[in-house]
PDB file of C-alpha atoms in Angstrom:
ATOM      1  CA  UNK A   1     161.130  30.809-151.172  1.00  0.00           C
ATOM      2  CA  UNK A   2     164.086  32.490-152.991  1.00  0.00           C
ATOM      3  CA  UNK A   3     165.929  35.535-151.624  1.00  0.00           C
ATOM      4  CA  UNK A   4     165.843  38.422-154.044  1.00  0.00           C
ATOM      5  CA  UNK A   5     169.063  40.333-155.536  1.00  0.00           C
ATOM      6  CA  UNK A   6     169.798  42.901-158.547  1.00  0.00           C
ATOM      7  CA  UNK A   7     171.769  45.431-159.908  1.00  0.00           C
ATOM      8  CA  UNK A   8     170.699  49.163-159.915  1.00  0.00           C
ATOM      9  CA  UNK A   9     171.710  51.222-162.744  1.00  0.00           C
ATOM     10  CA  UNK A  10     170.548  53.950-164.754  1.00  0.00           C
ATOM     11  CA  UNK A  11     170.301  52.533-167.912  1.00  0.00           C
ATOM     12  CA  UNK A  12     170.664  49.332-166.740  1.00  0.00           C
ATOM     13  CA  UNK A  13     168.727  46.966-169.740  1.00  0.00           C
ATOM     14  CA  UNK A  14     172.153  46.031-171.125  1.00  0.00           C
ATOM     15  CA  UNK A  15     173.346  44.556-167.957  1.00  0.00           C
ATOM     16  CA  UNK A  16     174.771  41.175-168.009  1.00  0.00           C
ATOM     17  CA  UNK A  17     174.668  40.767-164.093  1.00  0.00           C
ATOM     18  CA  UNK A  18     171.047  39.023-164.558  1.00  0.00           C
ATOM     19  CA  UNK A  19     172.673  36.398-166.271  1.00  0.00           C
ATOM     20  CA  UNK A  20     175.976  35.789-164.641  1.00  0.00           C
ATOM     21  CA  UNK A  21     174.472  35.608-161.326  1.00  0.00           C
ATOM     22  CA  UNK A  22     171.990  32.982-162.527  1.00  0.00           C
ATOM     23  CA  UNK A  23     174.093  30.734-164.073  1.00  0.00           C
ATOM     24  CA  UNK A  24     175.897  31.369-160.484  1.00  0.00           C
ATOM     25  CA  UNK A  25     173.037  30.300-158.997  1.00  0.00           C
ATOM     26  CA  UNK A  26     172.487  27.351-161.051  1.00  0.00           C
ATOM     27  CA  UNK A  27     176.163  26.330-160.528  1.00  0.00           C
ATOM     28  CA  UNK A  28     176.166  26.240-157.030  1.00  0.00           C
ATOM     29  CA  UNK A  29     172.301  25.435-155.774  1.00  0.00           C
ATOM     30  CA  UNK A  30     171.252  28.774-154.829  1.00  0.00           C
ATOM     31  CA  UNK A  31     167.537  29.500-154.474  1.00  0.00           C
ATOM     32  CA  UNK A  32     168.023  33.261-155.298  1.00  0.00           C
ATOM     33  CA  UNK A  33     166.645  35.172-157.971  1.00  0.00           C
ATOM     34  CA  UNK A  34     168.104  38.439-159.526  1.00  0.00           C
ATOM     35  CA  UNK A  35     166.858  41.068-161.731  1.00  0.00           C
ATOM     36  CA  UNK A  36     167.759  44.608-163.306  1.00  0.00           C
ATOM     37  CA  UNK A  37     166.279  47.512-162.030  1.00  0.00           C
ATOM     38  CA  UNK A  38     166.382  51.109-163.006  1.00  0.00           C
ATOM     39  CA  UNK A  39     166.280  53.643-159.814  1.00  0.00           C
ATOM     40  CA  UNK A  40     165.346  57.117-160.765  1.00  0.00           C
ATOM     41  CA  UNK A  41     168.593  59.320-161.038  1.00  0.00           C
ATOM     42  CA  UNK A  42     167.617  61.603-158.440  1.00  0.00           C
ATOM     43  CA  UNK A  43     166.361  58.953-155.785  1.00  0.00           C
ATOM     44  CA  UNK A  44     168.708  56.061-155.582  1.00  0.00           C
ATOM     45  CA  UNK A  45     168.606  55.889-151.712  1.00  0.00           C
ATOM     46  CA  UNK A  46     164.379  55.548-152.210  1.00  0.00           C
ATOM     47  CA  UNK A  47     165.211  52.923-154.420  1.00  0.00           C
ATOM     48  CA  UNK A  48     167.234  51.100-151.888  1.00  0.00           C
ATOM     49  CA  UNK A  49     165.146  51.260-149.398  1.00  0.00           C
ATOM     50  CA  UNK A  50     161.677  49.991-150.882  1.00  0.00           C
ATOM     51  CA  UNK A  51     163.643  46.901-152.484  1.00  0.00           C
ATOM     52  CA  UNK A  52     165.053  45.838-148.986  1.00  0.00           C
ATOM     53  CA  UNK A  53     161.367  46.599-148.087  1.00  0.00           C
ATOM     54  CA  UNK A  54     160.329  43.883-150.383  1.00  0.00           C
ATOM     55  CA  UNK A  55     162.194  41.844-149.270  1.00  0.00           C
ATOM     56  CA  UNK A  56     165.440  41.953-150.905  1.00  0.00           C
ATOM     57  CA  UNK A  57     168.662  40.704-149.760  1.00  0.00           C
ATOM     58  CA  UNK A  58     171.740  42.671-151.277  1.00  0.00           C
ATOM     59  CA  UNK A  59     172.319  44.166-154.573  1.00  0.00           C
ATOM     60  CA  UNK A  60     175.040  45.617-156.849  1.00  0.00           C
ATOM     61  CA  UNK A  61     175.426  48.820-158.090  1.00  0.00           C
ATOM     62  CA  UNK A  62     176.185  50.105-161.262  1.00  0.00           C
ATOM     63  CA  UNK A  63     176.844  53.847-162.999  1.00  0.00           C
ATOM     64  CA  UNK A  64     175.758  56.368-162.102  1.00  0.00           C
ATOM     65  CA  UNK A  65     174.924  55.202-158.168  1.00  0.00           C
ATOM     66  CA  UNK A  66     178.175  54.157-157.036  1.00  0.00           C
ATOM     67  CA  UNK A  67     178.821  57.060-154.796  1.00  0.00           C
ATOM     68  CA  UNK A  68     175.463  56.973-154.138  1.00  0.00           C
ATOM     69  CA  UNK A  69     175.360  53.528-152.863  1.00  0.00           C
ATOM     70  CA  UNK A  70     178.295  54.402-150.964  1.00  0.00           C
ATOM     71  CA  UNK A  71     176.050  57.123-148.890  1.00  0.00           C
ATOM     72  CA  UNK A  72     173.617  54.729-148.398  1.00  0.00           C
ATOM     73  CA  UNK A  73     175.433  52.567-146.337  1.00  0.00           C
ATOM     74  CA  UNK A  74     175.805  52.037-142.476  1.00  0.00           C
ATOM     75  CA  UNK A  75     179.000  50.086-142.452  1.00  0.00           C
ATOM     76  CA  UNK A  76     181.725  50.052-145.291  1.00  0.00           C
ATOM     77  CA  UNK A  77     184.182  47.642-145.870  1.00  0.00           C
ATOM     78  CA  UNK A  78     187.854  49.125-145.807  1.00  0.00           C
ATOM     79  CA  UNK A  79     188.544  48.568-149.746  1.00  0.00           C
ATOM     80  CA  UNK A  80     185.157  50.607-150.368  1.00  0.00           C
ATOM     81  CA  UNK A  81     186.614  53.460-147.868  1.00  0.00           C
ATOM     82  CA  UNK A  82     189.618  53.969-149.910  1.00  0.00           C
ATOM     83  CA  UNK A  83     187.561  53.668-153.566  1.00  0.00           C
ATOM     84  CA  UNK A  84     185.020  56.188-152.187  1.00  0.00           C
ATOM     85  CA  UNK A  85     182.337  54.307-153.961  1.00  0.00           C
ATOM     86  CA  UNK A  86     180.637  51.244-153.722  1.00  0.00           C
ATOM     87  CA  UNK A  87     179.229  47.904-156.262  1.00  0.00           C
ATOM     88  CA  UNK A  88     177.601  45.277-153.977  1.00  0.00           C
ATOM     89  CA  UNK A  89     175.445  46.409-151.102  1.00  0.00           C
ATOM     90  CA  UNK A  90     174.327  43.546-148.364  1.00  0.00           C
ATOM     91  CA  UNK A  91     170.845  43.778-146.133  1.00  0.00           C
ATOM     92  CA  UNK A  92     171.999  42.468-142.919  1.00  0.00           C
ATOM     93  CA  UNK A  93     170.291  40.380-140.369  1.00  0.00           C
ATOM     94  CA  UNK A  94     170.843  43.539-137.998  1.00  0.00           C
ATOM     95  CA  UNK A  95     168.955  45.824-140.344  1.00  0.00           C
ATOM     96  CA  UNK A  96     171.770  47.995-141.495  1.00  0.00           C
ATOM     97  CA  UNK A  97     173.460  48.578-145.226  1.00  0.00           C
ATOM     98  CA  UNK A  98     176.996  46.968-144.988  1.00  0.00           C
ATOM     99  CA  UNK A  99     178.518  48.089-148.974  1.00  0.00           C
ATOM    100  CA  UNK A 100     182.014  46.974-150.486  1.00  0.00           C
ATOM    101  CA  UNK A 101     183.412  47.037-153.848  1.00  0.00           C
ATOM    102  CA  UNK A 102     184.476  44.226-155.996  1.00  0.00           C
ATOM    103  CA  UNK A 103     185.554  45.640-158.967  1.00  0.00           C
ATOM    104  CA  UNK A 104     189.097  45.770-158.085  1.00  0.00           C
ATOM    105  CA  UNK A 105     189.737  42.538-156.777  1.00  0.00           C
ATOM    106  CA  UNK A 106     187.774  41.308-159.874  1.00  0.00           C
ATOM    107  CA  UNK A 107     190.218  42.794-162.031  1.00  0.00           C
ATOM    108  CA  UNK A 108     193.193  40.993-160.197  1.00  0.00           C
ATOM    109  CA  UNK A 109     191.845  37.821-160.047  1.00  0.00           C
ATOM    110  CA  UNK A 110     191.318  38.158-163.774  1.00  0.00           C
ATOM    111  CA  UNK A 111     195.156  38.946-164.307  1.00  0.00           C
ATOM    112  CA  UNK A 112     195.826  35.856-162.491  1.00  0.00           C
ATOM    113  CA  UNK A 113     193.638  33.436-164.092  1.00  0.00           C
ATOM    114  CA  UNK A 114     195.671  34.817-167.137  1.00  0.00           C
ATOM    115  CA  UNK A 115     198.828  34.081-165.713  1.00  0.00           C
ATOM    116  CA  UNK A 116     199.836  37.545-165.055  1.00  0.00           C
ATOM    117  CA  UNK A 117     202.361  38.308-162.777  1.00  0.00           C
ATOM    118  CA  UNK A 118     201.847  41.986-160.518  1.00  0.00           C
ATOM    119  CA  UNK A 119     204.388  41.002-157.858  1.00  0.00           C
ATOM    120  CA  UNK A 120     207.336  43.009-158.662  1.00  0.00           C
ATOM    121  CA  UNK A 121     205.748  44.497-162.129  1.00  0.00           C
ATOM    122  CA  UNK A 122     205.588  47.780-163.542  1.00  0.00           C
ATOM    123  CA  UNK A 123     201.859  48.923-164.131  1.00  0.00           C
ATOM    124  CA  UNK A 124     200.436  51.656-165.786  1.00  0.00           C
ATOM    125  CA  UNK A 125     196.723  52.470-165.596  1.00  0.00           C
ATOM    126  CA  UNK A 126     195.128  54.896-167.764  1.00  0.00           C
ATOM    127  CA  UNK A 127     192.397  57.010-166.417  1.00  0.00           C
ATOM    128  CA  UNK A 128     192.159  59.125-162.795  1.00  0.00           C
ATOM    129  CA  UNK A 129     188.297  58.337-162.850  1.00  0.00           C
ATOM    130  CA  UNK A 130     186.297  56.316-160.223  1.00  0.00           C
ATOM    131  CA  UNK A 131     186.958  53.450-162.269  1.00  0.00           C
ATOM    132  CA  UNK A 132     190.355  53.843-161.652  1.00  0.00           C
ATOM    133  CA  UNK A 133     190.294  54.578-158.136  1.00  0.00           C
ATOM    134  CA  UNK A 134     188.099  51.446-157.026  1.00  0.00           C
ATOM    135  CA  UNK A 135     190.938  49.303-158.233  1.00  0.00           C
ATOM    136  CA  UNK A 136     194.108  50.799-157.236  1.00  0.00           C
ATOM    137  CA  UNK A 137     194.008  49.505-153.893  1.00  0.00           C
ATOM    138  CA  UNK A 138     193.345  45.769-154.697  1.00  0.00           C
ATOM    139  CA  UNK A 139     196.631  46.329-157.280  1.00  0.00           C
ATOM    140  CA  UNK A 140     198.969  47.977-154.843  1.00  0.00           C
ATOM    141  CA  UNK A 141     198.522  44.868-152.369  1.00  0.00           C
ATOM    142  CA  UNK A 142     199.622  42.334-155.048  1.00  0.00           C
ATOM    143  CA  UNK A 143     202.753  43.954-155.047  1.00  0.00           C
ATOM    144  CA  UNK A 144     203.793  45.406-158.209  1.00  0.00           C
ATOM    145  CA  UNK A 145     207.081  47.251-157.635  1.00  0.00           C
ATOM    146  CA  UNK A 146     205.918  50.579-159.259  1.00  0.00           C
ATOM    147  CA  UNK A 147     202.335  52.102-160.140  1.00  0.00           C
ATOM    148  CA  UNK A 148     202.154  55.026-162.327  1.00  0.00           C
ATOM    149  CA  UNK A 149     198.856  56.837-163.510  1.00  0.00           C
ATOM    150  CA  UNK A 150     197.831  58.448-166.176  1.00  0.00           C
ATOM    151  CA  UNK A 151     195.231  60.959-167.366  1.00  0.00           C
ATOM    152  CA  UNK A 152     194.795  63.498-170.174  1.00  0.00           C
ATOM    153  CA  UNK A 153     194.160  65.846-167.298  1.00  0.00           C
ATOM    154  CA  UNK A 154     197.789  65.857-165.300  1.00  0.00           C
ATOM    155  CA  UNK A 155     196.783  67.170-162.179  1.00  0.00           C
ATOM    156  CA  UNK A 156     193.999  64.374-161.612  1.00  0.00           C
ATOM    157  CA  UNK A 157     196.353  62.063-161.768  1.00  0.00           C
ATOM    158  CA  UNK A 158     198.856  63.534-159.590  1.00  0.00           C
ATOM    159  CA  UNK A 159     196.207  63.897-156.950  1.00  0.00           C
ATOM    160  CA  UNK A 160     194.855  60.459-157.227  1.00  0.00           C
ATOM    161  CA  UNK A 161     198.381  59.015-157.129  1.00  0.00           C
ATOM    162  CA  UNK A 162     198.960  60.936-153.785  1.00  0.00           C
ATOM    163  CA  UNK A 163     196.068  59.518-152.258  1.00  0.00           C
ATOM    164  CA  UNK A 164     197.529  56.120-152.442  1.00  0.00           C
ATOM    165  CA  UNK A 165     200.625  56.968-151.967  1.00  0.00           C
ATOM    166  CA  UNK A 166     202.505  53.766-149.802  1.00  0.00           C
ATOM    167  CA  UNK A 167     203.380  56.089-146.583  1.00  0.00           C
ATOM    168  CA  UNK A 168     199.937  56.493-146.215  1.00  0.00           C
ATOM    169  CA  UNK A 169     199.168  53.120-146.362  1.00  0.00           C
ATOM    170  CA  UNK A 170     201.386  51.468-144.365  1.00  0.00           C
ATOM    171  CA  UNK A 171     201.788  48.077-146.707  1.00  0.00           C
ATOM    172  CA  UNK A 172     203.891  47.475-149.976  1.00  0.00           C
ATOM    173  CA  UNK A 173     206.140  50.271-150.826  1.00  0.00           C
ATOM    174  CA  UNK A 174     205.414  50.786-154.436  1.00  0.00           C
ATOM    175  CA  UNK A 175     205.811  53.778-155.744  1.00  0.00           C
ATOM    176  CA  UNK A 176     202.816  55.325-156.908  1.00  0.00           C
ATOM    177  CA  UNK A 177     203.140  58.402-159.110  1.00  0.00           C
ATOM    178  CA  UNK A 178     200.911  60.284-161.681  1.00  0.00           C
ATOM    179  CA  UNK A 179     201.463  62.165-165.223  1.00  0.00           C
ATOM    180  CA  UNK A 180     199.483  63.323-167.975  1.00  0.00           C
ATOM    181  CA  UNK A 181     199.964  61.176-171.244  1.00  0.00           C
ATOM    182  CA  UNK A 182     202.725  63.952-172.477  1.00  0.00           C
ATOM    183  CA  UNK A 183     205.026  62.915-169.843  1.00  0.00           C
ATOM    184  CA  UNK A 184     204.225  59.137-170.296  1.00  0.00           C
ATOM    185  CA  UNK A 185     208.002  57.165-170.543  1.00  0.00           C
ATOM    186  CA  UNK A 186     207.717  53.267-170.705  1.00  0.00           C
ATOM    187  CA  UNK A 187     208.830  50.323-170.509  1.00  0.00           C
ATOM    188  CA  UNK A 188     205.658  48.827-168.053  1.00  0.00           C
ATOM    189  CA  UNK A 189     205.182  45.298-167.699  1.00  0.00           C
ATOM    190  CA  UNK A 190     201.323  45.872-167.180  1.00  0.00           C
ATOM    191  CA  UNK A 191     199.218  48.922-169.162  1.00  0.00           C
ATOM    192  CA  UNK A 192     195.630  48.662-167.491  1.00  0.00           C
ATOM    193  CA  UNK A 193     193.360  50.684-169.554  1.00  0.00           C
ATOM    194  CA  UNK A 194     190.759  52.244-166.730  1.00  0.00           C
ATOM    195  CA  UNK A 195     189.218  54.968-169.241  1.00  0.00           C
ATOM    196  CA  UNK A 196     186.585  54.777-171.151  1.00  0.00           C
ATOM    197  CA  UNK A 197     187.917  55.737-174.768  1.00  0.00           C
ATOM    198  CA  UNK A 198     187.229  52.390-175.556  1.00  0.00           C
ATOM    199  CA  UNK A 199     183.500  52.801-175.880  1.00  0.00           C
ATOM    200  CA  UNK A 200     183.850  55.672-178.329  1.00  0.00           C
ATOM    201  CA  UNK A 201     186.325  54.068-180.518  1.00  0.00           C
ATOM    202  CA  UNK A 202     189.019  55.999-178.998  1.00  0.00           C
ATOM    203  CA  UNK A 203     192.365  55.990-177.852  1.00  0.00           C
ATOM    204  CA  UNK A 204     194.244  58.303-175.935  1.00  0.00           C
ATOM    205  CA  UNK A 205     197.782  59.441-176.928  1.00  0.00           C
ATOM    206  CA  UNK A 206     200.199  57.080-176.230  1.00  0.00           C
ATOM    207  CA  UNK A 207     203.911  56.476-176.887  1.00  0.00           C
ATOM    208  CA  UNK A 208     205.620  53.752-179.388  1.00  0.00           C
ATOM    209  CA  UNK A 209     208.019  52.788-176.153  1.00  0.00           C
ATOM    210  CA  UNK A 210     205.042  52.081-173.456  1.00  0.00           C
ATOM    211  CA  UNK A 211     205.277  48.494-173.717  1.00  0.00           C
ATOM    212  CA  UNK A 212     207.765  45.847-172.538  1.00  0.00           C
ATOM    213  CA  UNK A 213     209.041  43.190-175.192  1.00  0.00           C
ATOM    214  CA  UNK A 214     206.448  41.099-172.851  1.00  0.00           C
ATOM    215  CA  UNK A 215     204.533  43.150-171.747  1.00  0.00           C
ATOM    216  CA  UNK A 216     200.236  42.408-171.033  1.00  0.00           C
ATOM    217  CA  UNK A 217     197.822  45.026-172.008  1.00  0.00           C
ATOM    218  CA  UNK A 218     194.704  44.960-170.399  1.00  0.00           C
ATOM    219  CA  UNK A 219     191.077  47.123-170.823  1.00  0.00           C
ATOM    220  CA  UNK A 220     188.370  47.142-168.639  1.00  0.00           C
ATOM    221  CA  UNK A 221     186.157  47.496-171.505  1.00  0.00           C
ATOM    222  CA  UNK A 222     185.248  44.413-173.609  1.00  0.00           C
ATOM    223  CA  UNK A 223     183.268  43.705-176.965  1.00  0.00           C
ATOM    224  CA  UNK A 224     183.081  41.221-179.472  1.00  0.00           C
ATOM    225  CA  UNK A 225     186.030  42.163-180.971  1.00  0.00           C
ATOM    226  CA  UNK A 226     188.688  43.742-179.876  1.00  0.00           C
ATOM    227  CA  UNK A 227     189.091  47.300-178.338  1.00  0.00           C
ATOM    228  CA  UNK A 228     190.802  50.147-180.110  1.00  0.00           C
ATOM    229  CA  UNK A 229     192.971  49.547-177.625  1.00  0.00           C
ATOM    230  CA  UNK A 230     193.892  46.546-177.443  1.00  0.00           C
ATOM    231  CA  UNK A 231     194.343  45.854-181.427  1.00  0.00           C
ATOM    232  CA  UNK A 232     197.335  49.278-180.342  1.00  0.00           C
ATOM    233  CA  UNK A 233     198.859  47.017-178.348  1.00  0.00           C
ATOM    234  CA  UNK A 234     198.706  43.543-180.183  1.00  0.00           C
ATOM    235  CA  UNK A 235     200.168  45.393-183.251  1.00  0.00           C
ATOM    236  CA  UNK A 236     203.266  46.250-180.875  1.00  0.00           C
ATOM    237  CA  UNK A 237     203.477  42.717-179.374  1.00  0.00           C
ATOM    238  CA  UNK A 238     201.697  42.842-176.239  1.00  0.00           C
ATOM    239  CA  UNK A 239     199.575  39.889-175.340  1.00  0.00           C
ATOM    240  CA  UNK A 240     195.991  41.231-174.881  1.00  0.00           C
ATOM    241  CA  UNK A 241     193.143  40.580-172.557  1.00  0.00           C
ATOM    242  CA  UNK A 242     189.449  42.479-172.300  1.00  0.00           C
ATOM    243  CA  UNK A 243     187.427  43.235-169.404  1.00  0.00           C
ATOM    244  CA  UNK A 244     184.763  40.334-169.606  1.00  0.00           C
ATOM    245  CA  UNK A 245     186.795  38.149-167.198  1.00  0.00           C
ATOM    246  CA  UNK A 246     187.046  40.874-164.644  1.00  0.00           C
ATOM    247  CA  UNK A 247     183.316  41.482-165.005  1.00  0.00           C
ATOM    248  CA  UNK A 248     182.916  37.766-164.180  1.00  0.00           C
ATOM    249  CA  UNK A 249     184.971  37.769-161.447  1.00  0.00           C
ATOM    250  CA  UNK A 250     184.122  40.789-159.484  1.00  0.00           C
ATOM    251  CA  UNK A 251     180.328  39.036-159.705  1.00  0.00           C
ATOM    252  CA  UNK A 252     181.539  35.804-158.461  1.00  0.00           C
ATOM    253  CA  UNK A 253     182.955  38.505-155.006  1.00  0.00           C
ATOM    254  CA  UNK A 254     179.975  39.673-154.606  1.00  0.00           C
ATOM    255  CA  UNK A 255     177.675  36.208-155.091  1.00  0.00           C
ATOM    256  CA  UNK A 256     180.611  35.128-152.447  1.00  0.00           C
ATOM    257  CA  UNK A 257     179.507  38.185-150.224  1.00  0.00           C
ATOM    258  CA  UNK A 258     175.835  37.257-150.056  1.00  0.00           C
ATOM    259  CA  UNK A 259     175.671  33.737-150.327  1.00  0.00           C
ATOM    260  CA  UNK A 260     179.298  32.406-148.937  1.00  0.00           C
ATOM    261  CA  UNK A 261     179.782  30.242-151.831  1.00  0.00           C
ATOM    262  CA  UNK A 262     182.222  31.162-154.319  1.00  0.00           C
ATOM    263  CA  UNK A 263     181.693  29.594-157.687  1.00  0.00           C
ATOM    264  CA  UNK A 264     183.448  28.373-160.557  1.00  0.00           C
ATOM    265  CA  UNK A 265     184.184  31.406-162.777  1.00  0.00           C
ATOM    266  CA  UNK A 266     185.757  29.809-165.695  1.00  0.00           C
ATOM    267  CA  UNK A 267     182.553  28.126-167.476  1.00  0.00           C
ATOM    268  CA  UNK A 268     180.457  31.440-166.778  1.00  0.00           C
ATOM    269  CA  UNK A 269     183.598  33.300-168.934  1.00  0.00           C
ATOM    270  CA  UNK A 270     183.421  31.049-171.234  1.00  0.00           C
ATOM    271  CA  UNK A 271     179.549  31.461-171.696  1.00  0.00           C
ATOM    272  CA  UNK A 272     179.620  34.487-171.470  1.00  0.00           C
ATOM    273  CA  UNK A 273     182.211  34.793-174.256  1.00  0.00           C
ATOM    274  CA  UNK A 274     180.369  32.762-176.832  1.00  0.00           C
ATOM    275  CA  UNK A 275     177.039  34.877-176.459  1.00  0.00           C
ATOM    276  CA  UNK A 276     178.555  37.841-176.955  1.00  0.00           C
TER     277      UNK A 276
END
């Protein structure tokens, strides 16, 4: 009999979890199976609950039920704590909800299959969302020797830049500040793109000196073709890298979570890549 995973999300047809987590599956022997469903907006928790009832095993979570998923849960992981939302909920042998989020050390582990050094860089992420927060942490423990945030509103990113502020943390002392775009000055090593201008074709107001001569640009959006972003930032010399990876790879966390098996990412990318 195969245990029983999805993704909640609301819409959630366009998901490519279903897919990555089979070929996962496939990969690595798993008798699992995994499908989309769409809770009801006003009744996550419902939704939760009648799944496990059915027998499922663990889930991830997509917009808009990430902070919902979060209040769902009996015991949080410390990374999920400081995002204040959750993407990968486990049923436990004990009964309760244990939740984490993935997203963040995805997005490293993406940097790093591309060679990208965060030790000692200087990052910029655009965006003071939750997309943004559920990554900083994962970021700040690589090491990068400053972290500066960015948001059309200034105060957002002020606040979320105090909230991770090293002295609170007690582990790498990077400085961690926030601005609104107006007050942007570069050189960074690393611009992480955490908005979501991308989808609308979009990009928000940024200055000719934001890049390093060597510097990586990175959005957590992906397409076919390149963001609106990222073409920006090829024109000015960066070397450019979408989302997709970090989709795959914050996936292959939480297949790691549920099954302890961590497969191969690279082939799924590469899949992946070609059907899009």
């Amino acid at each position: 009999m195969s245990d029983r995973y999805c993704v909640f999300g609301h819409p959630v047809g366009h998901s490519r979890s279903p897919r990555i987590h089979a070929l996962f599956a496939e990969q690595c022997g798993q008798a699992m199976t995994y499908e989309a469903i769409e809770a009801p907006r006003e009744d996550f928790a419902g939704a939760w609950h009648a799944f496990v009832a059915a027998g499922g095993c663990g889930a991830n979570v997509t917009v808009p039920f990430k902070e919902e998923g979060y209040r769902v849960a009996d015991v949080l992981s410390q990374r999920a704590r400081r995002a204040g939302a959750v993407n990968t909920l486990i049923h436990g042998r004990d009964g309760r909800t244990y939740a984490d989020t993935t997203d963040g050390v995805g997005l490293v582990r993406d940097l790093e299959a591309h060679g990208v050094t965060l030790d000692g860089a200087r990052i910029l992420v655009l965006g003071a969302g939750g997309a943004v927060r559920g990554v900083l942490d994962p970021l700040l423990a690589a090491g990068p020797q400053s972290l500066h945030i960015a948001n059309r509103t200034a105060e957002k990113a002020v606040s979320l830049a105090a909230d991770f502020h090293p002295q609170e943390r007690g582990q790498h002392q990077t400085r961690v500040t926030g601005s609104g775009y107006d007050a942007l000055e570069g050189p960074f090593d690393v611009v992480i793109n955490g908005t979501s201008a991308s989808l609308g074709g979009e990009l928000p107001p940024l200055p000719e000196t934001l890049l390093a001569a060597d510097g990586v640009a990175y959005d957590m959006m992906y397409a076919a073709d390149p963001t609106v972003f990222l073409q920006w930032a090829s024109a000015r010399g960066a070397r450019t890298i979408d989302g997709l990876g970090m989709l795959v790879e914050q996936a292959a966390e939480s297949f790691f979570l549920w099954r302890h098996v961590r497969p191969d990412t690279a082939p799924v990318r590469d899949t992946l890549r070609r059907e899009l």
